[in-house]
Phi, psi and omega in degrees: 000132177285122186280001177219166178288138185284154169286169177297324181290322177294319177295322178295319177296326178294320178294318181300329177296328186272354180282121183289159177303136177078004184286148174260121194228139169248135181251123179296162179296144178097216186306321182303337181294340178297337183300325182298337182278356191230022179295125180306143181302134179087355178264132179265112174241133183256111183266130180255141175243142185299333183271012167109047178218140172234123183106031176294142175255189178290175177300146184276157168285168183302327182287334183257006184293126177239114183295346178269356184247094186227160173268188183294339179268012178067022177267144177293138180223177177244171178241144174275163177299132181090003180301147181233151181237147184201172183290150182306321180296323177292324178301316180291328176295325175296317181296309184284339186273001179078027183267355179262133178285327187203148168227152178242117184237158170276175184205145165272322176209149169226131180270168186289348172259010173096004176296139181245132172235108183219013184246336181202141176274352179078002182283144177305131178085352180291138183273115177294142185216061187284326182055226180260012186301321178300316182293321178292318186296325181264338183268327180286148182292329175220149182231118173255149179242136175238120186197164168289146179292330183237143175285169178300333177287348183094354177288137174293144178275342173268125188223167175291314181221133179293136174258351178268158175306135183282142168278315177197146179273149171044050184246335188277132178261320186215146176237127178254114180241175180284354180247328183192167173252132183237143168257145174269119181239173180291348178259358183119204183280133176246135177283121181264317183203141182239143180246161171073018178072020177280164174245164176303322179296320176301315180296319176301316184293322183282327184263340185074015182256156169268115184257148184246151179285000000 
């Protein structure tokens, strides 16, 4: 157990540990893109980008930066040996056709039955930013979420029922947060791993949720 709360980089590395050998994976815009930088040495993971690349590598050093080589979030990336490029429509066909083993997405809310809300808070004036999240959430074989457990307002992002517009229903399998890792089960959230010396009781008290062993 990590006796302190992890940094985003450490959480990304923890997610990378759980991605199986040979998986084809899409990383959502924002913090999930960090996962590509921490794949364990010797493990082959094939990263897919929404804008038409298969075989994305980690972020480049300043010397290797190529302004024409970017991910869907317009961040510079590298390419692995054997990388392929294709039309945006073909990329979405891969996503929608069930050809991705896993995606890692951010979230505003995740409900205890696995509903995902990650594109709008529904607030007046908020800019919607769904991108390809709906396609990934329903097309990938498994969906992991990487997010802080609490919003800036202090409200928990894990909830009984989402109050924000849904991206997709019943799609999330696991949530990696800065306080703990949770699995979504038919009985609700199950605590898989806890950080910072917290207990399941502490998490229940702070989130208002019933957590399962």
